[in-house]
Tab-separated table of C-alpha atoms in Angstrom:
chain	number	residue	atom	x	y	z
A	199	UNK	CA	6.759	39.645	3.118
A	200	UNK	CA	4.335	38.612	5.835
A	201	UNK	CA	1.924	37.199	3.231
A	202	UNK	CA	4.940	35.043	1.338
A	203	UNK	CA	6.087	33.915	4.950
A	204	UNK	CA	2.576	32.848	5.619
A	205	UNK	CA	1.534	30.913	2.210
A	206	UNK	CA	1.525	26.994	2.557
A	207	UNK	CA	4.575	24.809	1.931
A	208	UNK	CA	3.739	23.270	-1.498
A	209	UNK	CA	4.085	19.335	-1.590
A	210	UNK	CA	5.851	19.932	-4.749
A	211	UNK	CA	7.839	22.617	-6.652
A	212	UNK	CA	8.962	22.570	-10.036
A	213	UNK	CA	12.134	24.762	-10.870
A	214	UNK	CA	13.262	24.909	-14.780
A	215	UNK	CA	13.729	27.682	-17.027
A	216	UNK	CA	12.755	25.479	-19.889
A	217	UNK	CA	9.641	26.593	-21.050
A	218	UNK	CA	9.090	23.197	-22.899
A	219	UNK	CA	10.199	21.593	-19.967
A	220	UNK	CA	7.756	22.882	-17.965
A	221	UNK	CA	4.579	22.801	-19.980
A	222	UNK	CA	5.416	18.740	-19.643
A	223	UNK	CA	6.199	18.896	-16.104
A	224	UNK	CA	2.635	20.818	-15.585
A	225	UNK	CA	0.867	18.412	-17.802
A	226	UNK	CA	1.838	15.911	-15.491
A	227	UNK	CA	1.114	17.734	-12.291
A	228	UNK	CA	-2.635	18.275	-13.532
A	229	UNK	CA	-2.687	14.397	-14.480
A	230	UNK	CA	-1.646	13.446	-10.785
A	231	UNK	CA	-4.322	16.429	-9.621
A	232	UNK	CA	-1.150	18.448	-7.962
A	233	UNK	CA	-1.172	22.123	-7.637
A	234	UNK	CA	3.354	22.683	-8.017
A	235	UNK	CA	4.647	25.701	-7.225
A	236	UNK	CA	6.674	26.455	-9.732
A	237	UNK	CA	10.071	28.762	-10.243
A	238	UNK	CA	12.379	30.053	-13.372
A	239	UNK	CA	15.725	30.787	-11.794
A	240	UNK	CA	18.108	29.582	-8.742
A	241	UNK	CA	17.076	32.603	-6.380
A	242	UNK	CA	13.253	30.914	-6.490
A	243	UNK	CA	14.314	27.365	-6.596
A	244	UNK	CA	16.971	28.229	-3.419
A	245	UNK	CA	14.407	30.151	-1.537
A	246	UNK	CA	11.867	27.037	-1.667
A	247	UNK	CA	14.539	24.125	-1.933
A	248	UNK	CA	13.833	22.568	1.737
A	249	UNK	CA	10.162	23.854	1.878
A	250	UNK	CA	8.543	21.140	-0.465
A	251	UNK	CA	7.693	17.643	0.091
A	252	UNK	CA	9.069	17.122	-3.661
A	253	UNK	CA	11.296	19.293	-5.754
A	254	UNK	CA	11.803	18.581	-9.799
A	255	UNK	CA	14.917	20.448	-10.798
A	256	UNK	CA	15.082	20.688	-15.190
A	257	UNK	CA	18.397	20.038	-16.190
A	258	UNK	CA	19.151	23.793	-17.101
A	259	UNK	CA	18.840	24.538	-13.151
A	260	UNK	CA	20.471	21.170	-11.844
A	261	UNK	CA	24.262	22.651	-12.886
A	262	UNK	CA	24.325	26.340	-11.554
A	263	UNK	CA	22.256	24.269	-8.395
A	264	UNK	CA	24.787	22.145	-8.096
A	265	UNK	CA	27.603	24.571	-8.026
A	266	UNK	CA	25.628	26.603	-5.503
A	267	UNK	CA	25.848	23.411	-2.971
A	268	UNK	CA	22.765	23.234	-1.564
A	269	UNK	CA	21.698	21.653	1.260
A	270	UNK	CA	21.415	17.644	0.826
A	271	UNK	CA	17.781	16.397	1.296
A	272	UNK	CA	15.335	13.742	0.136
A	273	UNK	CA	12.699	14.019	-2.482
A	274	UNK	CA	14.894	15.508	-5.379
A	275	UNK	CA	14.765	14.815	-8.837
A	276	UNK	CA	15.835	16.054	-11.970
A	277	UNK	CA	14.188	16.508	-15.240
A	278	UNK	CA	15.145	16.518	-18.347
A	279	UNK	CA	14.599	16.511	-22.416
A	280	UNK	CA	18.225	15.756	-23.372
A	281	UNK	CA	17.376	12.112	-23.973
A	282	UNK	CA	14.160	10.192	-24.586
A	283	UNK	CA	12.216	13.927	-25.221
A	284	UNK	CA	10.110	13.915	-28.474
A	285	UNK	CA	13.022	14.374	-30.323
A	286	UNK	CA	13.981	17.281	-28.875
A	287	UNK	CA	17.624	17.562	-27.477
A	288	UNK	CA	18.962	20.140	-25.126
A	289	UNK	CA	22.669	19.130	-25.730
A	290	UNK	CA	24.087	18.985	-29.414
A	291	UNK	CA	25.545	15.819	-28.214
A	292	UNK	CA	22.723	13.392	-26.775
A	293	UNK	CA	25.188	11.024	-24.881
A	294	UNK	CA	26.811	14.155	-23.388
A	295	UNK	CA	23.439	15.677	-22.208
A	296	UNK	CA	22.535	12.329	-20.696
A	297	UNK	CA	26.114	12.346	-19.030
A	298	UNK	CA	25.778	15.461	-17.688
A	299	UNK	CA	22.065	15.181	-16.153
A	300	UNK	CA	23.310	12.268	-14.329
A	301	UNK	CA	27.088	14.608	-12.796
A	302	UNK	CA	24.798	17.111	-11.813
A	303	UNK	CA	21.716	14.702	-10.179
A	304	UNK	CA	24.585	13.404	-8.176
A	305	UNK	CA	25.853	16.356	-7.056
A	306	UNK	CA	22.509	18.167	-5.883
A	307	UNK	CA	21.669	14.116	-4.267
A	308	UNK	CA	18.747	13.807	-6.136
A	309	UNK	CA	17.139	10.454	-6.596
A	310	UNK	CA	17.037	9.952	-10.519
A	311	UNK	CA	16.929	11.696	-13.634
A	312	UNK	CA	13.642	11.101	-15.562
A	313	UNK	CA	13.849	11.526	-19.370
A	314	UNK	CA	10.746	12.784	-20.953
A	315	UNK	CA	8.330	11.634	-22.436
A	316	UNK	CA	10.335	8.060	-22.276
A	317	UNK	CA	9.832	7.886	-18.121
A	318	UNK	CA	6.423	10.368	-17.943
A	319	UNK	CA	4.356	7.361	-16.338
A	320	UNK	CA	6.832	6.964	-13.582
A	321	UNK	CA	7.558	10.792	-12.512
A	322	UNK	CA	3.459	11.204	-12.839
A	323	UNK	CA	3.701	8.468	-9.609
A	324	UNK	CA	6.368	10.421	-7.914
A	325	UNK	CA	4.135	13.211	-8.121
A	326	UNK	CA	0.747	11.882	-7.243
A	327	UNK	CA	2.755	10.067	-4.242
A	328	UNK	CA	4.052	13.341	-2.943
A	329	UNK	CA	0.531	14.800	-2.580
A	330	UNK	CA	-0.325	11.585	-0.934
A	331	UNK	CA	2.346	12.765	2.176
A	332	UNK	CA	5.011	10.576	0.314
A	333	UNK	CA	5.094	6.778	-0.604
A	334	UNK	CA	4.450	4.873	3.015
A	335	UNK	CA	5.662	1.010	3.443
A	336	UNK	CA	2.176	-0.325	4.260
A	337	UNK	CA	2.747	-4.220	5.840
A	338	UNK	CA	0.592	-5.525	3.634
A	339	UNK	CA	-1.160	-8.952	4.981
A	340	UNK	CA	-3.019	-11.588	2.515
A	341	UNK	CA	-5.247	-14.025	4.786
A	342	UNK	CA	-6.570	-17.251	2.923
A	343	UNK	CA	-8.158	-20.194	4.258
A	344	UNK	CA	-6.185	-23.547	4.219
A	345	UNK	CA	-10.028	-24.987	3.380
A	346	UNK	CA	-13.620	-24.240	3.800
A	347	UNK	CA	-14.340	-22.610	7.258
A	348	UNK	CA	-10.916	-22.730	8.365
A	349	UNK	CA	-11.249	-18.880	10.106
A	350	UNK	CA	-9.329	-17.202	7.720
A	351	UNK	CA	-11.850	-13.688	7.270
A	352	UNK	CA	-11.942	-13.558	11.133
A	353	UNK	CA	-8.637	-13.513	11.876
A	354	UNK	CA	-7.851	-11.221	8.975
A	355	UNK	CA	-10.948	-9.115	10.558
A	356	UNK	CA	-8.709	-9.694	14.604
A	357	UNK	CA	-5.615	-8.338	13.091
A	358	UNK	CA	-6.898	-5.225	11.627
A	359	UNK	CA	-9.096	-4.213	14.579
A	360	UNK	CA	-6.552	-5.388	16.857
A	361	UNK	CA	-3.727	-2.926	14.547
A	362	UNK	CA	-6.374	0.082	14.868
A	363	UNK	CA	-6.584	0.170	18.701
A	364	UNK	CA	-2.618	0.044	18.742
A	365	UNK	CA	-2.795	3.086	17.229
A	366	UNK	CA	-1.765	1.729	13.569
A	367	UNK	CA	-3.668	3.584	10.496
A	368	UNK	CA	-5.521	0.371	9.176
A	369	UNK	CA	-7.658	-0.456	6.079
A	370	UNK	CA	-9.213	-4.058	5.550
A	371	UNK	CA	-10.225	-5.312	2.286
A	372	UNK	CA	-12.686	-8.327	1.379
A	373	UNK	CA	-11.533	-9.723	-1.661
A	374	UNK	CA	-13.483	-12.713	-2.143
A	375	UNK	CA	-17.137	-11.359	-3.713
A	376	UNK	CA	-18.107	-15.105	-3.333
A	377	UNK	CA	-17.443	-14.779	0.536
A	378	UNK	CA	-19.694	-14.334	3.389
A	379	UNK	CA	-18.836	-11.144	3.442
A	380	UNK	CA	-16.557	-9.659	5.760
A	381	UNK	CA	-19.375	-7.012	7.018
A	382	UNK	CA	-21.027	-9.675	8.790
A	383	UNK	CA	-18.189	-10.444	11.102
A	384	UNK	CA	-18.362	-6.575	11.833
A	385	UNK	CA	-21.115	-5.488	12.155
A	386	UNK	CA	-20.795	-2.796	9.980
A	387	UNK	CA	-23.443	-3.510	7.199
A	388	UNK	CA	-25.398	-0.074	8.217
A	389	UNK	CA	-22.000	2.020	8.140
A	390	UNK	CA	-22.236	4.502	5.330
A	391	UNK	CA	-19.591	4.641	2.516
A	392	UNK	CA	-18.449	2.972	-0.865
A	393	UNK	CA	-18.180	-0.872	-1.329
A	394	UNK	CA	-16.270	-2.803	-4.247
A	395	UNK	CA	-19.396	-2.437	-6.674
A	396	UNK	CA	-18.491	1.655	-6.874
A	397	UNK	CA	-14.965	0.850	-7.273
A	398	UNK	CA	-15.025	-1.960	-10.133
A	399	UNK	CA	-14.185	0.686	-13.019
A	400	UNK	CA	-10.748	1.590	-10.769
A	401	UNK	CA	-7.871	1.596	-13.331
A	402	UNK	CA	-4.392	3.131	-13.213
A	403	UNK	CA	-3.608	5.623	-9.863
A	404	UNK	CA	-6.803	5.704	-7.003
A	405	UNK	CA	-6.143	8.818	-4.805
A	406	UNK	CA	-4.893	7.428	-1.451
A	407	UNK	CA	-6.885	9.963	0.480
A	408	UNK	CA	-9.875	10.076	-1.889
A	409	UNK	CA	-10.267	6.332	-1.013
A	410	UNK	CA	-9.946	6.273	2.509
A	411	UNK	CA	-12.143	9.288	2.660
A	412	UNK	CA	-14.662	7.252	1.057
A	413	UNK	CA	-14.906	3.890	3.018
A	414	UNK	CA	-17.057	2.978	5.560
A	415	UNK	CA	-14.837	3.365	9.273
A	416	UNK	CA	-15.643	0.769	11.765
A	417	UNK	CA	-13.818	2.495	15.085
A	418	UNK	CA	-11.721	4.453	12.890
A	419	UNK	CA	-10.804	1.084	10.553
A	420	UNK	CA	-11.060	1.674	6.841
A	421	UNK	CA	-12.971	-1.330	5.346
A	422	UNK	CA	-14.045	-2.223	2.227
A	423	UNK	CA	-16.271	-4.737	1.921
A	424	UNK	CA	-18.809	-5.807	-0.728
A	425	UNK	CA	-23.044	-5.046	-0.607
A	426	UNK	CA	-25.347	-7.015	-1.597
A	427	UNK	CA	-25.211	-6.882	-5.345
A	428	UNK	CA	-25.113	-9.990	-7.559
A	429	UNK	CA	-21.294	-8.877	-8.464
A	430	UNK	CA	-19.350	-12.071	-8.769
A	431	UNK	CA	-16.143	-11.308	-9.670
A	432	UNK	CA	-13.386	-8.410	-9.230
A	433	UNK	CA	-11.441	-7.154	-12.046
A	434	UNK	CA	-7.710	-7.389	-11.469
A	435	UNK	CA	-6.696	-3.284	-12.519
A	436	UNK	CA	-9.400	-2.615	-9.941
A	437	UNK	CA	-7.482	-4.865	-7.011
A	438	UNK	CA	-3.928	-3.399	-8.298
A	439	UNK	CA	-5.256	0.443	-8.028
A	440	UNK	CA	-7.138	-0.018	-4.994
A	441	UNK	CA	-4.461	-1.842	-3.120
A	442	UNK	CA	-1.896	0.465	-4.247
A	443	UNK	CA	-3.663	3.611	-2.930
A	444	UNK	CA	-4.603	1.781	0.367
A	445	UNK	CA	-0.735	0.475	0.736
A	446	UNK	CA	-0.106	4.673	0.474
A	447	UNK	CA	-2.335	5.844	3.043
A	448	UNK	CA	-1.547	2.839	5.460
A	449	UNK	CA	0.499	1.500	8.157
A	450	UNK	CA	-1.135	-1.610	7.562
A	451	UNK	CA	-3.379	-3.426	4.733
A	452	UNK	CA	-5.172	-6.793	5.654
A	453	UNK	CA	-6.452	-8.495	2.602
A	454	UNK	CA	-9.093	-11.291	3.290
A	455	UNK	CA	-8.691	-13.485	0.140
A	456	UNK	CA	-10.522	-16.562	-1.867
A	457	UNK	CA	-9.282	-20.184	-1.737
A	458	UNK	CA	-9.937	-20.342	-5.221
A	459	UNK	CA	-7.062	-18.873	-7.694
A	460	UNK	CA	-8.037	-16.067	-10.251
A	461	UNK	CA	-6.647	-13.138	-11.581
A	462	UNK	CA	-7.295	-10.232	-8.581
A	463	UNK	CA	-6.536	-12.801	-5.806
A	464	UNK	CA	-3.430	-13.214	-7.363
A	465	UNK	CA	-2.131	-9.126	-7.503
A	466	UNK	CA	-3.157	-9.175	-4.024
A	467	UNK	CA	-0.698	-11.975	-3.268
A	468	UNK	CA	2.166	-10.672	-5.307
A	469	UNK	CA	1.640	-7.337	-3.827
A	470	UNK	CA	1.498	-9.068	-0.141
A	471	UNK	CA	4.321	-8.442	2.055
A	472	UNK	CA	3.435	-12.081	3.471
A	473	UNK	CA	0.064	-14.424	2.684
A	474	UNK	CA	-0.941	-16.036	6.033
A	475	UNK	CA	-2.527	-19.875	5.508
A	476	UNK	CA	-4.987	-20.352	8.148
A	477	UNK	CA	-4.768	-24.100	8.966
A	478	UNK	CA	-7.405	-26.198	11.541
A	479	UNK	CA	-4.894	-29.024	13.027
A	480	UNK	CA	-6.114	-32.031	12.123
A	481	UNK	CA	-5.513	-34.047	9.236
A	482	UNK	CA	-7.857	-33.295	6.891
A	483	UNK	CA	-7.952	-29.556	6.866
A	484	UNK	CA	-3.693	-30.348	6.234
A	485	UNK	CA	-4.318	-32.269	3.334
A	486	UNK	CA	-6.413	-29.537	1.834
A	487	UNK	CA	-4.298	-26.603	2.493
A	488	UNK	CA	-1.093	-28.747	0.811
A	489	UNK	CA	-3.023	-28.871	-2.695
A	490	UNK	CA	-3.677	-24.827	-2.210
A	491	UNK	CA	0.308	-23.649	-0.903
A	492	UNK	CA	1.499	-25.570	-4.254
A	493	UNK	CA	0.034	-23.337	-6.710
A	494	UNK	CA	0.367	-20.459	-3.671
A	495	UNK	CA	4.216	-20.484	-4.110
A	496	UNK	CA	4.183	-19.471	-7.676
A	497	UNK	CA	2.415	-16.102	-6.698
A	498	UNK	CA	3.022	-15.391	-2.963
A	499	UNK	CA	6.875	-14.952	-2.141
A	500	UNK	CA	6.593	-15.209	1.865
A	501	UNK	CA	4.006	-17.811	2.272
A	502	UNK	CA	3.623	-18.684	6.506
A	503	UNK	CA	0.458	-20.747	8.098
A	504	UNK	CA	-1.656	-20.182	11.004
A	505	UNK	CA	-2.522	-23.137	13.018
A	506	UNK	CA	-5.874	-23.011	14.146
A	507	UNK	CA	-6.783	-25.197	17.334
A	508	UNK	CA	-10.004	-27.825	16.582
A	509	UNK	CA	-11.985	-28.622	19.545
A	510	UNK	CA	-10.390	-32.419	20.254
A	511	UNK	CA	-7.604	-34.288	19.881
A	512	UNK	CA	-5.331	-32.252	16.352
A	513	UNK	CA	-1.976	-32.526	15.590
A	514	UNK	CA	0.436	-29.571	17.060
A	515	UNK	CA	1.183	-26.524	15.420
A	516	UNK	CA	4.590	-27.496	14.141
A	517	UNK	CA	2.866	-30.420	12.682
A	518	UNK	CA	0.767	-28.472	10.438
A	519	UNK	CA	4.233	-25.879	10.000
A	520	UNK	CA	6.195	-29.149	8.900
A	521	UNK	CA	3.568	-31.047	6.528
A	522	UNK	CA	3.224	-27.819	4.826
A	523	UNK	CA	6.853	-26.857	5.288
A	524	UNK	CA	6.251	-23.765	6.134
A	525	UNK	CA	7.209	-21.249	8.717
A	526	UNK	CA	4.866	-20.910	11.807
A	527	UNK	CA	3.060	-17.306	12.439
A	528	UNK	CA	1.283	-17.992	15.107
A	529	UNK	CA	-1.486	-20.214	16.932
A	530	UNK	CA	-4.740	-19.757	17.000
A	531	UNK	CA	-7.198	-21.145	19.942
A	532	UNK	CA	-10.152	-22.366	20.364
A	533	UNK	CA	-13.246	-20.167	21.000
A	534	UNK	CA	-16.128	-21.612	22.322
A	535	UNK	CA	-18.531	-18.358	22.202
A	536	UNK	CA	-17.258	-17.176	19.167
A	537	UNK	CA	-19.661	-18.128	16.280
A	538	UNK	CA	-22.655	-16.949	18.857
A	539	UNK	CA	-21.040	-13.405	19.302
A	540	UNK	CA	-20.504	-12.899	15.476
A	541	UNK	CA	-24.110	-14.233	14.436
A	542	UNK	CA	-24.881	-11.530	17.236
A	543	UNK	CA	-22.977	-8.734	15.765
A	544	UNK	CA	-20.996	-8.651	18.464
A	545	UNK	CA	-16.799	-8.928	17.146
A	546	UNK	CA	-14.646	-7.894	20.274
A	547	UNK	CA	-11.246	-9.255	19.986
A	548	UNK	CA	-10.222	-8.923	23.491
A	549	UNK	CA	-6.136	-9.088	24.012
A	550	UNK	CA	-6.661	-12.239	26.319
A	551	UNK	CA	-9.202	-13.817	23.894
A	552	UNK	CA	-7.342	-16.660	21.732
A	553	UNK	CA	-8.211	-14.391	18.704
A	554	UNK	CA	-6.676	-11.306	19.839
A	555	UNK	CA	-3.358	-12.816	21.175
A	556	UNK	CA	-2.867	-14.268	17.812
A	557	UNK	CA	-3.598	-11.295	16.183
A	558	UNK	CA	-0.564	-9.371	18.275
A	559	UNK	CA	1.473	-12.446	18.062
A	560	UNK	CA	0.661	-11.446	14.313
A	561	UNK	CA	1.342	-8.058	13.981
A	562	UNK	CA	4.895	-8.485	16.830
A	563	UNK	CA	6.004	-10.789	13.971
A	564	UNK	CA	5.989	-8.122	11.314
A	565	UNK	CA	7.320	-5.759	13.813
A	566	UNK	CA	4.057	-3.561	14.352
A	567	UNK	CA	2.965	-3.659	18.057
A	568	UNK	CA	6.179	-3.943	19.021
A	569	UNK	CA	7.240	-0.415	17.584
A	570	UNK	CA	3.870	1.082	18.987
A	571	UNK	CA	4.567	-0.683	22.738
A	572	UNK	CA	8.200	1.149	22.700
């Protein structure tokens, strides 16, 4: 008894007497590299029902579960072969076995029923995400300059250093392989870990821990970045698994991205929870950034600018904001030292620099620092 009461909680448990059943539900376990435990009758399936992250009840246990009234909690979900299943049906009547997974999913509050092999891709992600610690709501920021040398990589740079000393779990990617390189504002080109070159052949799920495990950590900030290859572009099932598996290990994803529009810019701003246009006020730089928000609109569904300060005489903030009609974010000031410090290697967003008050101003408007200062 002492060893039982001792053994880990699994982060999933499969519970089905169906042998069939089961020799899917494994199959897809192994795919999403999780170790279930895994019980044949009620007594099992009651004994373990609150210890895992994720339980998968088969159909055959979901009824006498359901009569047993369990305990409601999250991260329930039943399986089944009555519809959808390689032909196979557990009820003589298909529509009734689909009926019937759905009475009994409701009564034991699970989430969904998942027909195999019909919904296999999509219970192989709730599986994978449940040894991941669950699927987290990363705010997920896309930075892209308004035009050439607008700022755009340093802020993006501000906000995630600025998000890791708040105590926020961070990662910052550099998706623009044309770019300067997003190393060079951080001084991080000696830091040891993967870049985008190892990562190009990503396709389908990325391990959320497996990849932040693997990037270079600049004061405890993930970043990936790109070397000093000849790489020129980024394939866009590389950007969609990477970002995906750094949205599930995250409180926050900052995504420094291209001006230019191609196909791995654009998952990035789909999968954005807001693109941030970094603007220079004067009239010019506007003009610019109004050719790239029209095209921006089609891909990015919260699209808000940044109005960066020039030295002399711009326009205002909410000039930029209304030629562009878009919301304001923030402001951003001017910096005399700035360009010195970063040739020197020396990035230090301080909170009363212009940079680091825009980057809380920033991350308070996506309700981040605010949550952290409470």
């Amino acid at each position: 008894m002492d060893n039982l009461l001792s053994m880990p909680a699994p982060a999933v448990l499969l519970a089905t007497a169906d042998e069939l059943l089961l020799d899917d539900l494994l199959r897809l376990a192994a795919a999403a590299e999780v170790t279930p435990r895994v019980e044949r009758d009620l007594l099992g399936l009651r004994r373990n029902w609150q210890t895992a992250t994720l339980v998968v009840v088969g159909q055959d246990l979901a009824e006498p579960l359901a009569r047993s009234q369990p305990v409601r909690r999250s991260g329930v979900l039943v399986a089944t072969r009555a519809f959808g299943g390689r032909g196979r049906v557990v009820a003589a009547d298909p529509e009734a076995g689909e009926a019937a997974a759905y009475r009994h999913a409701l009564a034991i509050g699970a989430e969904g029923v998942f027909g195999l092999p019909a919904d296999e891709s999509v219970l192989g992600d709730k599986l994978a995400d449940a040894l991941d610690g669950g699927v987290r709501t990363a705010v997920t920021l896309a930075f892209v300059g308004g035009c050439g040398g607008a700022g755009a990589t340093t802020l993006a740079a501000a906000v995630a250093v600025t998000a890791g000393r708040y105590g926020l779990r961070s990662m910052l990617i550099d998706g623009d392989p044309l770019g300067g390189g997003i190393e060079l504002v951080l001084g991080s080109e000696a830091c040891e870990g993967s870049r985008w070159p190892a990562l190009l052949n990503a396709a389908g799920r990325v391990s959320a821990g497996a990849l932040r495990a693997a990037l270079p950590l600049v004061d405890g900030l993930a970043v990936l970045s790109w070397d000093r290859s000849d790489v020129a572009a980024l394939p866009p099932e590389a950007m969609r698994s990477v970002l995906g598996a750094a949205q599930r290990s995250s409180d926050l994803v900052v995504v420094d991205l291209p001006r230019r529009s191609d196909p791995a810019a654009e998952e990035a701003f789909v999968r954005a929870t807001s693109t941030l246009v970094v603007v220079p006020r004067d009239v010019r730089s506007c003009a610019a950034a109004a050719r790239l928000v029209a095209p921006l609109r089609e891909v990015a569904h919260d699209l808000r600018v940044v109005a960066r300060e020039p030295g002399l005489n711009g326009l205002s903030a909410l000039d930029v904001a209304d030629h562009l009609s878009l919301p304001l974010a923030a402001k951003l000031g001017f910096e005399r030292d700035l360009p010195s410090l970063l040739d020197e290697g020396r990035f230090d967003p301080r909170p009363r620099s212009a940079l680091g008050r825009a980057a809380t101003d920033i991350l308070e408007l996506f309700g981040l620092y605010g949550s952290l200062a409470a």
